[in-house]
Each structure stands twice: as structure tokens, then as C-alpha cells.
Short mmCIF file of C-alpha atoms in Angstrom, two decimals:
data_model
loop_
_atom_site.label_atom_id
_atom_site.label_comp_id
_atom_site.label_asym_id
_atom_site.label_seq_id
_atom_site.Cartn_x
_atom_site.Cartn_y
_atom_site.Cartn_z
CA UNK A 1 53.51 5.48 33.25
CA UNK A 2 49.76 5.73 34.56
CA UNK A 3 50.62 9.13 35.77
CA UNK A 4 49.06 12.28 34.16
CA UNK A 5 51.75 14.26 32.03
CA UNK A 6 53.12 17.54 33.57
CA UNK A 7 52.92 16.88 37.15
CA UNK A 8 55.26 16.62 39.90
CA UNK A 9 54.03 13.22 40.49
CA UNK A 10 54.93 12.19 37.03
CA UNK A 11 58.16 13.75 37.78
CA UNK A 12 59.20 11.67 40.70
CA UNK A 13 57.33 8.36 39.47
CA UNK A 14 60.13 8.63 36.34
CA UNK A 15 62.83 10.00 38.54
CA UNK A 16 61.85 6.44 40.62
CA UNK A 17 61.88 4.08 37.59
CA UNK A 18 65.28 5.31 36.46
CA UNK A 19 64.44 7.53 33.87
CA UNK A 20 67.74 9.58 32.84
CA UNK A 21 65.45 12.42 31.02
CA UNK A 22 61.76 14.06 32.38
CA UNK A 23 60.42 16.23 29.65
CA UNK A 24 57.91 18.44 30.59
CA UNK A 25 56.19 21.17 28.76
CA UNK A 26 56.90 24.97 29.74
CA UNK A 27 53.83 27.70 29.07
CA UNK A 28 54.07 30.92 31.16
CA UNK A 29 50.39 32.68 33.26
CA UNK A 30 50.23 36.27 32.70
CA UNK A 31 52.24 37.57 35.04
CA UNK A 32 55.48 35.19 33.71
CA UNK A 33 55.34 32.41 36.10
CA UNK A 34 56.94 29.42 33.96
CA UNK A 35 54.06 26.11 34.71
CA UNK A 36 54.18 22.74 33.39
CA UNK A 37 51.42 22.39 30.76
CA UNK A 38 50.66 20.94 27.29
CA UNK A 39 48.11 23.20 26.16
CA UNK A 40 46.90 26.98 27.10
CA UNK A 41 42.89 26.53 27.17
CA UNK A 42 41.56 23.68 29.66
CA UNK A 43 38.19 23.23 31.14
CA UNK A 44 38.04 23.39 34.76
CA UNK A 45 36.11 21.09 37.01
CA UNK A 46 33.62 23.63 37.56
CA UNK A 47 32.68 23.76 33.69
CA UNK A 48 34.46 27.61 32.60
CA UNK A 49 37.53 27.65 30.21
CA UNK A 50 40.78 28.92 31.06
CA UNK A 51 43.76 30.47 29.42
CA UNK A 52 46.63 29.91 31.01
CA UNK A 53 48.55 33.13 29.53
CA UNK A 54 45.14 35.17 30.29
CA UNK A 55 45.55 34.54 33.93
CA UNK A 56 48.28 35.51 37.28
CA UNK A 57 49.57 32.69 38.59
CA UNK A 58 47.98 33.71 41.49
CA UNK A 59 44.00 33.21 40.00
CA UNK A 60 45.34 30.00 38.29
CA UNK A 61 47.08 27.83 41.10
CA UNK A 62 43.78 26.92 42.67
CA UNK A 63 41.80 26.46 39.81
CA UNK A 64 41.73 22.15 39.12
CA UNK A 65 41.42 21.22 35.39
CA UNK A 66 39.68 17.79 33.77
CA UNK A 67 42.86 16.55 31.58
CA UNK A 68 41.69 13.83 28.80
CA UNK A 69 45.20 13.47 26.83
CA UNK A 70 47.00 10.18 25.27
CA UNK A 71 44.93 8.33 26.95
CA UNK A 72 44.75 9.50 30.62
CA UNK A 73 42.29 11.01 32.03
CA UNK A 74 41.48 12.75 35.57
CA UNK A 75 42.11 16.00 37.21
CA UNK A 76 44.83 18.39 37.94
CA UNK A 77 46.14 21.67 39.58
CA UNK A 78 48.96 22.75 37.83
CA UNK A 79 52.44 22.98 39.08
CA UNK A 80 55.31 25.16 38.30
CA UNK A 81 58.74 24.88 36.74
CA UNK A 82 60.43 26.17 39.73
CA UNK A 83 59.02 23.04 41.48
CA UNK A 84 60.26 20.33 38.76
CA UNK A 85 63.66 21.75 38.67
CA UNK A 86 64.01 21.38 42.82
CA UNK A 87 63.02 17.99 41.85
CA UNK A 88 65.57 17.75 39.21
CA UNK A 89 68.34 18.66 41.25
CA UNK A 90 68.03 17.00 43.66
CA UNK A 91 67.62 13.47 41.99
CA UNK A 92 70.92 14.30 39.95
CA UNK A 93 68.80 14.02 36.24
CA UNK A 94 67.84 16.28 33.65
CA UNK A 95 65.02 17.76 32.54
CA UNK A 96 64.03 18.26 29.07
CA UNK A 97 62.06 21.48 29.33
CA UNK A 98 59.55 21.50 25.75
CA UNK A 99 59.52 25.30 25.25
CA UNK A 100 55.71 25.21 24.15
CA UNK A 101 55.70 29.43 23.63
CA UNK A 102 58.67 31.77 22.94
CA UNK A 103 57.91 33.38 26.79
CA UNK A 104 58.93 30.76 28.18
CA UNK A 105 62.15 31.15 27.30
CA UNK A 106 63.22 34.07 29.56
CA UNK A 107 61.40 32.61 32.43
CA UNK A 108 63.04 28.97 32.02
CA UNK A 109 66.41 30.81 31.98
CA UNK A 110 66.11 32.76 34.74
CA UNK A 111 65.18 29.64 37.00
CA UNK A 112 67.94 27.65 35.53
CA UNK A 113 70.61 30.42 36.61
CA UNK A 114 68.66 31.20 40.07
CA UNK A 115 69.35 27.29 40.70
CA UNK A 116 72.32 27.18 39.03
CA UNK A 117 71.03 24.36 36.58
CA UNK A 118 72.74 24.68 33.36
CA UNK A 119 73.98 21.18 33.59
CA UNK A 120 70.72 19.76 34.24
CA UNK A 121 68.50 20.78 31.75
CA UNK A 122 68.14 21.70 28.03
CA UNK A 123 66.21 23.23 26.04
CA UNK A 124 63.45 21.70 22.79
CA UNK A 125 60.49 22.71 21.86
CA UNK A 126 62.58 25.02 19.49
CA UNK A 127 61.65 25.27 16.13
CA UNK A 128 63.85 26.92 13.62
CA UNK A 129 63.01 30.93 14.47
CA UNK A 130 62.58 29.63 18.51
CA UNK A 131 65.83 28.18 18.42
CA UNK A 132 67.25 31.35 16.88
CA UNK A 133 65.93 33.52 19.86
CA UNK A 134 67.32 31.58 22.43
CA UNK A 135 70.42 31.48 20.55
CA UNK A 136 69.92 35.25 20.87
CA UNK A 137 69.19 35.79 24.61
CA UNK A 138 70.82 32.71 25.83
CA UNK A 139 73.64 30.90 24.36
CA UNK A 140 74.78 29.57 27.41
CA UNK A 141 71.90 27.29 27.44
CA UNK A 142 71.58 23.94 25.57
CA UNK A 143 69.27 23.47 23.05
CA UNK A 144 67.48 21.38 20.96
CA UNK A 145 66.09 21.67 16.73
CA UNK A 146 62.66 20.32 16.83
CA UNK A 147 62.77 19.20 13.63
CA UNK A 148 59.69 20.70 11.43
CA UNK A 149 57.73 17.92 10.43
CA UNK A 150 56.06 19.87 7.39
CA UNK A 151 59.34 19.46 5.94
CA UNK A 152 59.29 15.61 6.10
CA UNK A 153 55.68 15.55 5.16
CA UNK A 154 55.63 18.14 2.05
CA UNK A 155 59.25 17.83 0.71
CA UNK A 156 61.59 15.12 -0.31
CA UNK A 157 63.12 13.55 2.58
CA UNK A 158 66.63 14.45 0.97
CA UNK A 159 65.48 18.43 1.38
CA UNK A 160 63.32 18.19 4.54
CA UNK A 161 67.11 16.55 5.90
CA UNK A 162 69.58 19.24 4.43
CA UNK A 163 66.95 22.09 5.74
CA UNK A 164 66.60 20.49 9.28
CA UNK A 165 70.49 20.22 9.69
CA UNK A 166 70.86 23.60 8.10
CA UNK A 167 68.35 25.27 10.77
CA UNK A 168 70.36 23.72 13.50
CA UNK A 169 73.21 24.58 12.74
CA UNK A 170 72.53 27.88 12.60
CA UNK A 171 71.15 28.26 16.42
CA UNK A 172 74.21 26.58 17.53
CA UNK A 173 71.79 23.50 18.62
CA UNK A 174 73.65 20.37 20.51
CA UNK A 175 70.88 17.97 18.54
CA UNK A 176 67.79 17.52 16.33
CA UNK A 177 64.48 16.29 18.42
CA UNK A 178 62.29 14.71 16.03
CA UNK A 179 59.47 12.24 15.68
CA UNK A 180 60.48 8.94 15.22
CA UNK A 181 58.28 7.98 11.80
CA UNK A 182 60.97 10.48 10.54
CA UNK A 183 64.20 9.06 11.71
CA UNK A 184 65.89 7.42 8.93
CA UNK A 185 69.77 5.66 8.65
CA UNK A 186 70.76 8.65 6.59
CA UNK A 187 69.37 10.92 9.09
CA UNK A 188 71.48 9.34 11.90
CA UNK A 189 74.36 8.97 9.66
CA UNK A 190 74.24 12.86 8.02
CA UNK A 191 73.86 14.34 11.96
CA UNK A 192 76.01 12.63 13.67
CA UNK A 193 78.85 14.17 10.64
CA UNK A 194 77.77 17.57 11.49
CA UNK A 195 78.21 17.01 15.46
CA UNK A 196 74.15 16.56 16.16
CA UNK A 197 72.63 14.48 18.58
CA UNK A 198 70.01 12.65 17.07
CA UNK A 199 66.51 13.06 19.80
CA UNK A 200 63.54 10.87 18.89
CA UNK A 201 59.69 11.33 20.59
CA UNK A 202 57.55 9.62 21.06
CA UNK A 203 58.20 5.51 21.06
CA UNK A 204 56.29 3.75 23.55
CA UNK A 205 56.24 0.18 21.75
CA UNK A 206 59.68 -2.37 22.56
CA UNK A 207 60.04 -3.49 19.35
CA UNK A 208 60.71 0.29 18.02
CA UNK A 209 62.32 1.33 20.54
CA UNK A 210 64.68 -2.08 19.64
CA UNK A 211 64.59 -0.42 15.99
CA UNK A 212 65.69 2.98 16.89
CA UNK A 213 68.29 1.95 19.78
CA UNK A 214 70.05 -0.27 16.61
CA UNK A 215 70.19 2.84 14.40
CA UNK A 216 71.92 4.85 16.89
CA UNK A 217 69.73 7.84 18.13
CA UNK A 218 71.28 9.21 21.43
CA UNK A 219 67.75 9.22 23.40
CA UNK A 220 64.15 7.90 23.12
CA UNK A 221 61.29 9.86 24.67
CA UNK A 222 59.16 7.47 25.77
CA UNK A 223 55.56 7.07 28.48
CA UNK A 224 56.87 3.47 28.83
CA UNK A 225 60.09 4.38 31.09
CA UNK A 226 60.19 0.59 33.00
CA UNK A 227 60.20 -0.62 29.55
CA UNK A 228 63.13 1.63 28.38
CA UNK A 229 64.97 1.18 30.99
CA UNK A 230 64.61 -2.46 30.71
CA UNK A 231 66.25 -1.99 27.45
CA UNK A 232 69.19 -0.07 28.05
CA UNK A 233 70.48 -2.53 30.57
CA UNK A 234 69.93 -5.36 28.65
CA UNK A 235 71.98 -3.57 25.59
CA UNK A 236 74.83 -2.41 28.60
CA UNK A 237 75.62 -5.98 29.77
#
């Protein structure tokens, strides 16, 4: 999509193509409003850094930010999560909501309940101790493993695999989301035995997501959603 991540126009633009997932990042201002937004320090047009957590939501809803990220580039006011889940409902999809700071959890989960959402979203962005707290708070809500990737760089892939299953597991996750230079037969194969969905980011090129659709991952995060979609009605007919 030529949209710029974590807006409301990206929203509906993947609602529109047929998208059956929109992920969006989750960060929280100061004062606990939940916003979509990769990262907490941006550059505004007027040339002063912000912080998103440093500031009410309030002082940040007018301020417009340059965004330069995977490959996009332009300008942006930020939106909230309150807004992306009216959105959500009302297309009948469900949102992906990447947890990017352990705030956000409480503020995610108290929009999900106000809107009575919790069969329209889930939760990733959850690494091991992440996963455990919302395990904690919220068990009600579903949840994702992000699986660590230090494990698949630093240790064999046979330990990086028994520690990511182990870790989710334990936080009573529904799946593991992990990056897809990771994702492996075994992987697939071991998951799947345990009762874990098997979550892959990010595969924009055909021919991979080809690869990983053959292997059997449950869902492909993808920027090229026409393409995707393309693909999983080809494999349906």
C-alpha cells in the first residue's frame, strides 16, 4: 500500500482491498491516551522533537510529524486507537494491535471492553515478560508470542525453538508472531503440536509469500495486501 503506516487512512485503504488483519502499532501520550505509532521520538514539521509518552494527548493531536519509514515518506498527525477500532468494527475485521510499550496494555483493554471488541482484535507485540503481564491483567484477551529473535540469531535454532514455544506457553498465547527469515518446517510442524498458531511479518515479495502459504503459517503480515489477497483466492478455488 502507498499509504503511510499507522493512519486511519491506511486503515480503511486495507479494510478496502480485503485485508482480513490491520496491524497497527499501540504507544500511549502521557496522560494514557492509546495512539497509533511506530516510534516515541519524531520530528515535527516545524523542526522540534517530540516524545510521544512526554506529552497529553491534548499538546500532541495538533502537532504534524515528517515520517521517513520503509520507504514512505510525508507527513502526519497522529490518530488514536479508539478511532481504528470504530473502524474495525464496523468493517467486521480484526485488528492486530502491536503492543509497542507495556502501557499500552491497560489502555488497549479498556477500549476493547468499552466497545465490546474482544472478538475483533488481539494482542502481539508481546515478548516473553509482556506476554506474561497481560496474561496477568487480562486473560480474557488474545494474545500473541513475538518470538525473540536474539534467540534465533545467538542460539541453535533447535533451542531458540524449544525456548520460543516454552515462553508461549506459559502466557497462555493463541500463537507465535515471528519474522519470516525464522520460520522453518520444524517450526510449523513443532507449534502447530502444541496448539500455536504460527504468525509471520513481514513478507511483501509473491514468491515468499508462495513459500510460506505452502508451509502452513496461519497469516502473513504483509504492505502488499492486493497482492495477498490475490493469493489466497487463487489457493481457495
Amino acid at each position: 500500500m502507498d499509504t503511510l503506516d499507522n493512519t486511519l487512512v491506511s486503515v480503511e485503504e486495507g479494510i478496502r482491498m480485503g485485508a482480513d488483519i490491520i496491524e497497527d502499532d499501540i504507544r500511549v501520550t502521557r496522560d494514557g491516551i492509546a495512539i497509533l505509532a511506530h516510534d516515541d521520538i519524531w520530528q515535527s514539521v516545524d523542526g522540534r522533537t517530540i516524545q510521544i509518552s512526554a506529552l497529553s494527548f491534548k499538546e500532541l493531536q495538533s502537532i504534524e510529524v515528517i515520517v521517513d519509514y520503509a520507504g514512505k515518506t510525508g507527513k502526519m498527525t497522529f490518530s488514536t486507537l479508539e478511532d481504528l477500532l470504530l473502524l474495525i468494527k464496523g468493517s467486521g475485521r480484526t485488528a492486530n494491535l502491536d503492543l509497542k510499550v507495556d502501557e499500552a496494555i491497560d489502555a488497549a483493554a479498556a477500549l476493547v471492553h468499552k466497545h465490546d471488541m474482544l472478538g475483533q482484535i488481539f494482542l502481539s507485540g508481546c515478548g516473553a515478560e509482556r506476554a506474561l503481564l497481560a496474561q496477568l491483567r487480562y486473560p480474557e484477551l488474545k494474545k500473541l508470542l513475538n518470538a525473540d529473535s536474539e534467540h534465533f540469531l545467538n542460539r541453535s535454532y533447535e533451542e531458540a525453538l524449544e525456548q520460543t514455544l516454552s515462553d508461549a506457553l506459559a502466557a497462555v498465547c493463541f500463537g507465535i508472531n515471528i519474522y519470516h527469515e525464522f520460520v522453518k518446517p520444524e517450526l510449523i510442524e513443532q507449534a502447530k503440536a502444541n496448539g500455536l498458531r504460527v504468525y509471520v511479518w513481514t513478507v511483501n515479495d509473491v514468491s515468499l509469500m508462495e513459500h510460506y502459504a505452502s508451509l502452513g503459517v496461519d497469516s502473513l503480515t504483509t504492505r502488499a495486501v492486493e497482492d495477498l489477497v490475490q493469493l489466497k483466492k487463487s489457493m481457495q478455488q
